[in-house]
CSV table of C-alpha atoms in Angstrom, one decimal:
chain,number,residue,atom,x,y,z
A,1,UNK,CA,25.0,56.8,-38.3
A,2,UNK,CA,27.8,57.1,-40.7
A,3,UNK,CA,27.2,57.7,-44.4
A,4,UNK,CA,28.1,54.2,-45.1
A,5,UNK,CA,26.2,52.5,-42.2
A,6,UNK,CA,23.0,50.8,-43.4
A,7,UNK,CA,19.7,51.9,-41.8
A,8,UNK,CA,17.2,49.5,-40.3
A,9,UNK,CA,14.4,50.8,-42.4
A,10,UNK,CA,14.2,47.9,-45.0
A,11,UNK,CA,14.5,45.3,-42.2
A,12,UNK,CA,11.8,46.9,-40.1
A,13,UNK,CA,9.4,47.3,-43.1
A,14,UNK,CA,9.8,43.6,-43.6
A,15,UNK,CA,9.4,42.6,-40.1
A,16,UNK,CA,6.1,44.5,-39.9
A,17,UNK,CA,5.1,43.4,-43.5
A,18,UNK,CA,1.9,41.9,-42.1
A,19,UNK,CA,0.8,45.7,-41.7
A,20,UNK,CA,0.7,46.1,-45.4
A,21,UNK,CA,-1.5,42.8,-45.7
A,22,UNK,CA,-3.7,44.3,-43.0
A,23,UNK,CA,-4.1,47.9,-44.4
A,24,UNK,CA,-4.7,46.4,-48.0
A,25,UNK,CA,-7.1,43.8,-46.8
A,26,UNK,CA,-9.2,46.2,-44.6
A,27,UNK,CA,-9.2,48.8,-47.4
A,28,UNK,CA,-10.5,46.3,-49.8
A,29,UNK,CA,-13.1,45.1,-47.4
A,30,UNK,CA,-14.5,48.7,-47.3
A,31,UNK,CA,-14.2,49.2,-50.9
A,32,UNK,CA,-11.8,52.2,-50.4
A,33,UNK,CA,-10.1,51.9,-53.8
A,34,UNK,CA,-13.6,51.7,-55.6
A,35,UNK,CA,-14.7,54.9,-53.7
A,36,UNK,CA,-11.6,56.7,-54.6
A,37,UNK,CA,-12.1,55.9,-58.2
A,38,UNK,CA,-15.5,57.2,-58.1
A,39,UNK,CA,-14.5,60.5,-56.7
A,40,UNK,CA,-14.4,60.3,-52.8
A,41,UNK,CA,-11.0,62.0,-52.6
A,42,UNK,CA,-10.9,63.4,-49.1
A,43,UNK,CA,-10.9,61.6,-45.7
A,44,UNK,CA,-14.4,62.9,-45.0
A,45,UNK,CA,-16.0,61.9,-48.3
A,46,UNK,CA,-14.3,58.6,-48.2
A,47,UNK,CA,-15.5,57.8,-44.6
A,48,UNK,CA,-18.9,58.8,-45.6
A,49,UNK,CA,-19.1,56.8,-48.7
A,50,UNK,CA,-17.7,53.6,-46.9
A,51,UNK,CA,-19.6,54.1,-43.8
A,52,UNK,CA,-16.7,54.1,-41.6
A,53,UNK,CA,-15.1,56.4,-39.1
A,54,UNK,CA,-12.9,59.4,-40.2
A,55,UNK,CA,-10.2,58.2,-37.8
A,56,UNK,CA,-10.4,54.7,-39.6
A,57,UNK,CA,-10.4,56.2,-43.0
A,58,UNK,CA,-7.4,58.6,-42.3
A,59,UNK,CA,-5.5,55.6,-40.9
A,60,UNK,CA,-6.1,53.5,-44.0
A,61,UNK,CA,-5.2,56.3,-46.3
A,62,UNK,CA,-2.0,56.9,-44.4
A,63,UNK,CA,-1.1,53.2,-44.7
A,64,UNK,CA,-1.9,53.1,-48.3
A,65,UNK,CA,0.2,55.9,-49.1
A,66,UNK,CA,3.0,54.2,-47.1
A,67,UNK,CA,2.7,51.0,-49.1
A,68,UNK,CA,2.5,53.0,-52.3
A,69,UNK,CA,-1.1,52.3,-53.4
A,70,UNK,CA,-2.6,55.7,-52.8
A,71,UNK,CA,-1.2,59.3,-53.9
A,72,UNK,CA,-1.8,62.6,-52.2
A,73,UNK,CA,-2.1,65.5,-54.8
A,74,UNK,CA,-2.9,69.0,-53.5
A,75,UNK,CA,-4.8,67.6,-50.4
A,76,UNK,CA,-6.7,65.0,-52.6
A,77,UNK,CA,-6.4,61.3,-52.5
A,78,UNK,CA,-6.3,59.3,-55.5
A,79,UNK,CA,-5.5,55.6,-56.6
A,80,UNK,CA,-2.0,54.8,-58.2
A,81,UNK,CA,-2.2,53.3,-61.7
A,82,UNK,CA,-1.5,49.9,-60.0
A,83,UNK,CA,-4.5,50.4,-57.5
A,84,UNK,CA,-6.8,51.7,-60.2
A,85,UNK,CA,-6.0,48.6,-62.4
A,86,UNK,CA,-6.0,45.8,-59.8
A,87,UNK,CA,-8.0,46.9,-56.8
A,88,UNK,CA,-11.1,48.7,-58.1
A,89,UNK,CA,-14.1,46.3,-57.8
A,90,UNK,CA,-15.9,45.2,-60.9
A,91,UNK,CA,-12.9,45.3,-63.0
A,92,UNK,CA,-11.8,42.0,-64.8
A,93,UNK,CA,-8.4,41.9,-63.1
A,94,UNK,CA,-9.5,43.2,-59.7
A,95,UNK,CA,-7.7,41.5,-56.8
A,96,UNK,CA,-9.9,43.1,-54.2
A,97,UNK,CA,-11.5,39.9,-53.1
A,98,UNK,CA,-8.1,38.1,-53.0
A,99,UNK,CA,-6.7,41.0,-50.7
A,100,UNK,CA,-9.4,40.2,-48.3
A,101,UNK,CA,-9.0,36.5,-48.7
A,102,UNK,CA,-5.2,36.7,-47.8
A,103,UNK,CA,-6.1,38.8,-44.5
A,104,UNK,CA,-7.5,35.6,-43.2
A,105,UNK,CA,-4.4,33.5,-44.0
A,106,UNK,CA,-1.8,35.5,-42.0
A,107,UNK,CA,-1.9,33.4,-38.9
A,108,UNK,CA,-0.7,30.2,-40.9
A,109,UNK,CA,2.7,31.8,-41.1
A,110,UNK,CA,3.5,31.4,-37.4
A,111,UNK,CA,3.9,27.8,-38.3
A,112,UNK,CA,6.7,28.4,-40.7
A,113,UNK,CA,9.7,28.1,-38.4
A,114,UNK,CA,8.4,24.4,-37.5
A,115,UNK,CA,7.5,23.7,-41.3
A,116,UNK,CA,11.0,24.6,-42.3
A,117,UNK,CA,12.5,22.3,-39.6
A,118,UNK,CA,10.4,19.5,-40.9
A,119,UNK,CA,10.5,20.1,-44.6
A,120,UNK,CA,6.8,20.2,-45.0
A,121,UNK,CA,3.4,20.7,-43.3
A,122,UNK,CA,3.4,19.7,-39.6
A,123,UNK,CA,-0.4,19.6,-39.6
A,124,UNK,CA,-2.5,17.5,-42.2
A,125,UNK,CA,-3.3,20.1,-44.9
A,126,UNK,CA,-7.0,19.5,-45.7
A,127,UNK,CA,-7.4,22.5,-48.3
A,128,UNK,CA,-7.0,20.5,-51.5
A,129,UNK,CA,-10.1,18.3,-51.2
A,130,UNK,CA,-13.1,18.4,-53.3
A,131,UNK,CA,-15.9,19.0,-50.6
A,132,UNK,CA,-14.1,21.9,-48.8
A,133,UNK,CA,-16.6,24.6,-48.4
A,134,UNK,CA,-14.1,27.4,-48.8
A,135,UNK,CA,-14.0,26.9,-52.6
A,136,UNK,CA,-17.1,29.2,-52.9
A,137,UNK,CA,-14.9,31.9,-51.4
A,138,UNK,CA,-11.5,31.1,-52.9
A,139,UNK,CA,-12.4,30.2,-56.5
A,140,UNK,CA,-13.9,33.5,-57.5
A,141,UNK,CA,-11.2,35.5,-55.4
A,142,UNK,CA,-8.2,34.1,-57.1
A,143,UNK,CA,-9.7,34.2,-60.6
A,144,UNK,CA,-8.6,37.7,-61.4
A,145,UNK,CA,-4.9,36.6,-60.9
A,146,UNK,CA,-5.1,34.8,-64.2
A,147,UNK,CA,-6.6,37.5,-66.2
A,148,UNK,CA,-3.2,39.0,-67.5
A,149,UNK,CA,-1.6,35.4,-68.1
A,150,UNK,CA,-4.7,34.2,-69.9
A,151,UNK,CA,-4.6,37.3,-72.2
A,152,UNK,CA,-0.9,36.8,-72.9
A,153,UNK,CA,-1.6,33.1,-73.6
A,154,UNK,CA,-4.3,34.1,-76.2
A,155,UNK,CA,-1.8,36.4,-77.9
A,156,UNK,CA,1.1,33.8,-78.1
A,157,UNK,CA,-1.2,30.9,-79.4
A,158,UNK,CA,-2.9,33.1,-81.9
A,159,UNK,CA,-6.2,32.1,-80.6
A,160,UNK,CA,-8.2,34.9,-82.3
A,161,UNK,CA,-7.3,33.4,-85.8
A,162,UNK,CA,-7.2,29.8,-84.8
A,163,UNK,CA,-10.9,28.7,-86.0
A,164,UNK,CA,-12.7,25.8,-84.5
A,165,UNK,CA,-10.4,24.6,-81.9
A,166,UNK,CA,-11.1,22.5,-78.7
A,167,UNK,CA,-9.4,23.4,-75.3
A,168,UNK,CA,-8.8,21.2,-72.4
A,169,UNK,CA,-8.3,23.2,-69.1
A,170,UNK,CA,-7.1,20.7,-66.3
A,171,UNK,CA,-7.9,22.0,-62.9
A,172,UNK,CA,-9.5,25.0,-64.3
A,173,UNK,CA,-10.9,26.3,-61.3
A,174,UNK,CA,-13.1,29.5,-62.1
A,175,UNK,CA,-12.9,28.8,-65.9
A,176,UNK,CA,-11.2,32.2,-66.2
A,177,UNK,CA,-8.9,31.0,-69.1
A,178,UNK,CA,-11.9,29.3,-70.9
A,179,UNK,CA,-13.8,32.4,-70.6
A,180,UNK,CA,-11.1,34.8,-71.9
A,181,UNK,CA,-10.2,32.3,-74.6
A,182,UNK,CA,-13.7,31.6,-75.7
A,183,UNK,CA,-14.3,35.4,-76.0
A,184,UNK,CA,-11.3,35.8,-78.0
A,185,UNK,CA,-12.2,32.9,-80.4
A,186,UNK,CA,-16.1,32.6,-81.0
A,187,UNK,CA,-15.5,29.4,-82.8
A,188,UNK,CA,-13.5,27.6,-80.0
A,189,UNK,CA,-14.9,25.2,-77.5
A,190,UNK,CA,-13.5,24.5,-74.0
A,191,UNK,CA,-13.8,21.5,-71.6
A,192,UNK,CA,-12.7,21.8,-67.9
A,193,UNK,CA,-11.7,19.1,-65.7
A,194,UNK,CA,-12.0,19.7,-61.9
A,195,UNK,CA,-13.9,18.7,-58.9
A,196,UNK,CA,-17.6,18.9,-59.0
A,197,UNK,CA,-18.1,21.7,-56.5
A,198,UNK,CA,-15.6,23.7,-58.4
A,199,UNK,CA,-17.0,23.0,-61.8
A,200,UNK,CA,-20.3,24.2,-60.6
A,201,UNK,CA,-18.8,27.6,-59.6
A,202,UNK,CA,-17.0,27.7,-63.1
A,203,UNK,CA,-20.3,27.0,-65.1
A,204,UNK,CA,-21.8,30.0,-63.3
A,205,UNK,CA,-18.8,32.3,-63.8
A,206,UNK,CA,-18.4,31.4,-67.4
A,207,UNK,CA,-22.0,31.8,-68.1
A,208,UNK,CA,-21.8,35.3,-66.6
A,209,UNK,CA,-19.3,36.1,-69.1
A,210,UNK,CA,-21.6,35.1,-72.0
A,211,UNK,CA,-19.7,32.0,-73.3
A,212,UNK,CA,-21.2,29.2,-71.3
A,213,UNK,CA,-22.9,27.6,-74.4
A,214,UNK,CA,-19.3,26.5,-75.5
A,215,UNK,CA,-18.1,25.4,-72.1
A,216,UNK,CA,-18.4,22.0,-70.8
A,217,UNK,CA,-17.2,20.2,-67.6
A,218,UNK,CA,-15.9,16.8,-66.5
A,219,UNK,CA,-16.0,16.1,-62.7
A,220,UNK,CA,-12.9,14.3,-61.5
A,221,UNK,CA,-9.5,14.4,-60.1
A,222,UNK,CA,-6.8,15.1,-62.8
A,223,UNK,CA,-4.5,12.5,-61.1
A,224,UNK,CA,-6.8,9.7,-62.1
A,225,UNK,CA,-9.3,10.9,-64.8
A,226,UNK,CA,-8.5,10.1,-68.6
A,227,UNK,CA,-7.7,13.1,-70.8
A,228,UNK,CA,-8.5,11.1,-73.8
A,229,UNK,CA,-6.2,10.7,-76.9
A,230,UNK,CA,-5.6,13.2,-79.7
A,231,UNK,CA,-8.8,15.0,-78.7
A,232,UNK,CA,-7.7,18.6,-78.2
A,233,UNK,CA,-5.9,21.4,-80.0
A,234,UNK,CA,-4.8,23.2,-76.7
A,235,UNK,CA,-4.3,21.9,-73.2
A,236,UNK,CA,-4.0,24.1,-70.1
A,237,UNK,CA,-2.3,23.3,-66.7
A,238,UNK,CA,-2.4,26.5,-64.8
A,239,UNK,CA,-0.9,26.9,-61.2
A,240,UNK,CA,-0.8,23.2,-60.6
A,241,UNK,CA,2.7,22.4,-61.2
A,242,UNK,CA,3.8,24.1,-58.2
A,243,UNK,CA,1.7,21.8,-56.1
A,244,UNK,CA,3.3,18.6,-57.6
A,245,UNK,CA,6.8,17.1,-57.4
A,246,UNK,CA,8.8,16.1,-60.5
A,247,UNK,CA,7.4,12.7,-61.1
A,248,UNK,CA,3.9,13.8,-60.8
A,249,UNK,CA,4.3,16.7,-63.2
A,250,UNK,CA,6.0,14.4,-65.8
A,251,UNK,CA,3.2,11.9,-65.5
A,252,UNK,CA,0.5,14.5,-66.2
A,253,UNK,CA,2.6,16.3,-68.9
A,254,UNK,CA,2.8,12.7,-70.6
A,255,UNK,CA,-0.9,12.2,-70.4
A,256,UNK,CA,-1.5,15.7,-71.8
A,257,UNK,CA,0.8,15.1,-74.7
A,258,UNK,CA,-1.2,12.0,-75.7
A,259,UNK,CA,-4.5,14.2,-75.4
A,260,UNK,CA,-3.3,16.7,-78.0
A,261,UNK,CA,-4.0,16.4,-81.7
A,262,UNK,CA,-0.9,16.5,-83.9
A,263,UNK,CA,0.6,19.9,-83.8
A,264,UNK,CA,-1.4,20.8,-80.5
A,265,UNK,CA,0.0,23.0,-77.8
A,266,UNK,CA,0.3,22.5,-73.9
A,267,UNK,CA,0.4,25.8,-71.9
A,268,UNK,CA,1.6,25.6,-68.4
A,269,UNK,CA,1.2,28.8,-66.4
A,270,UNK,CA,3.0,29.1,-63.0
A,271,UNK,CA,5.4,31.0,-60.9
A,272,UNK,CA,8.7,30.1,-62.5
A,273,UNK,CA,12.1,30.9,-61.1
A,274,UNK,CA,15.5,31.4,-62.9
A,275,UNK,CA,17.8,28.6,-63.2
A,276,UNK,CA,20.2,30.0,-60.7
A,277,UNK,CA,17.3,30.8,-58.4
A,278,UNK,CA,18.4,34.5,-58.3
A,279,UNK,CA,14.9,35.8,-59.2
A,280,UNK,CA,12.1,36.8,-59.9
A,281,UNK,CA,11.1,37.8,-56.4
A,282,UNK,CA,7.6,36.8,-56.3
A,283,UNK,CA,8.0,33.2,-57.2
A,284,UNK,CA,10.9,32.9,-54.8
A,285,UNK,CA,8.8,34.1,-51.9
A,286,UNK,CA,5.9,31.9,-53.1
A,287,UNK,CA,7.9,28.9,-52.4
A,288,UNK,CA,7.2,29.5,-48.7
A,289,UNK,CA,3.4,28.8,-49.4
A,290,UNK,CA,4.2,25.5,-50.9
A,291,UNK,CA,6.3,24.5,-48.0
A,292,UNK,CA,3.4,25.2,-45.7
A,293,UNK,CA,0.7,23.5,-47.7
A,294,UNK,CA,2.3,20.7,-49.7
A,295,UNK,CA,4.4,17.6,-49.3
A,296,UNK,CA,6.2,17.9,-52.6
A,297,UNK,CA,5.5,21.2,-54.3
A,298,UNK,CA,7.7,24.2,-54.9
A,299,UNK,CA,8.6,26.9,-57.5
A,300,UNK,CA,10.3,25.1,-60.2
A,301,UNK,CA,13.2,26.4,-62.5
A,302,UNK,CA,12.8,26.9,-66.2
A,303,UNK,CA,15.2,24.0,-66.7
A,304,UNK,CA,13.1,21.8,-64.8
A,305,UNK,CA,10.0,22.5,-66.7
A,306,UNK,CA,12.0,22.1,-70.0
A,307,UNK,CA,13.4,18.7,-68.8
A,308,UNK,CA,10.1,17.3,-67.8
A,309,UNK,CA,8.3,18.4,-71.0
A,310,UNK,CA,10.8,16.8,-73.2
A,311,UNK,CA,10.6,13.6,-71.1
A,312,UNK,CA,6.9,13.8,-71.7
A,313,UNK,CA,7.3,13.8,-75.4
A,314,UNK,CA,7.3,17.5,-76.4
A,315,UNK,CA,10.0,18.8,-78.7
A,316,UNK,CA,9.8,22.6,-78.6
A,317,UNK,CA,9.4,24.4,-75.2
A,318,UNK,CA,9.3,28.3,-75.1
A,319,UNK,CA,9.0,30.8,-72.0
A,320,UNK,CA,6.6,33.9,-72.1
A,321,UNK,CA,6.4,36.4,-69.4
A,322,UNK,CA,3.1,37.2,-67.6
A,323,UNK,CA,4.3,38.7,-64.4
A,324,UNK,CA,4.3,37.5,-61.8
A,325,UNK,CA,3.8,34.3,-63.7
A,326,UNK,CA,5.3,32.7,-66.6
A,327,UNK,CA,3.7,30.8,-69.5
A,328,UNK,CA,5.5,27.8,-70.6
A,329,UNK,CA,4.3,26.6,-74.2
A,330,UNK,CA,5.3,23.2,-75.3
A,331,UNK,CA,4.5,21.5,-78.7
């Protein structure tokens, strides 16, 4: 090839991107990152600690070096800083369970060409229903994704010094925001609105974090359940807006505005794209997930969030980075 001729490396890496999901999911399933963190720094030690074949261990290590999650230094393997922070089991922000979960989802992408043609799901999406047994696996697995954003949110809102405040978490799932915010502010109380099976999981997880005595739940669907009037100092709407269309989000934002006390704040956390749709990369790619699974959802622009929140009655809207998500704070 000539010097200015592009190589196919990037295209081939993307075409075979499912290898990365496979290697990462398999490594997480066998706790490789945890074992590496605990000193199993050779193929032999790792295989023995994980109870897997040496050939399998070597293959996973090679693949993890290839995707940039493992480093080799003087014949010893070690986690990269990213792997150490987000893939070691037991850490608050560990995405190990999520990596294993996504391994099961790869097959759904084979429908994407048909979904693109149709403009939405080509089969009836049954995921978002209250009695789906997969919540017991999914809810804890995705909780860690929200740890960085919840931490940023606590700082932006100044929760540590906010005193006796009340928090409403709409569709709170695992209760991870409530857990972190209640730990940050010992005088705060939180209420989560979600489906009953999910609330049961949240009560267990929040109790494990030692703040269950200040956490209550309301069973219901946020589309139809009353939020109350002037009842809360802070309201949270995390990773729900991408499932809804413009009218649905405006309607919920309007009801949340009414549920806030004077001077209260609404925090929306989601994957937000730039107004010109030129980035960031993760929210842009995530739009495919919404095309596969929702009739109206998508990754929305900053300008759309601002317009919707102003129509809902808020006056001040600000954006705060919490990669790969964005926090939108409206007052």
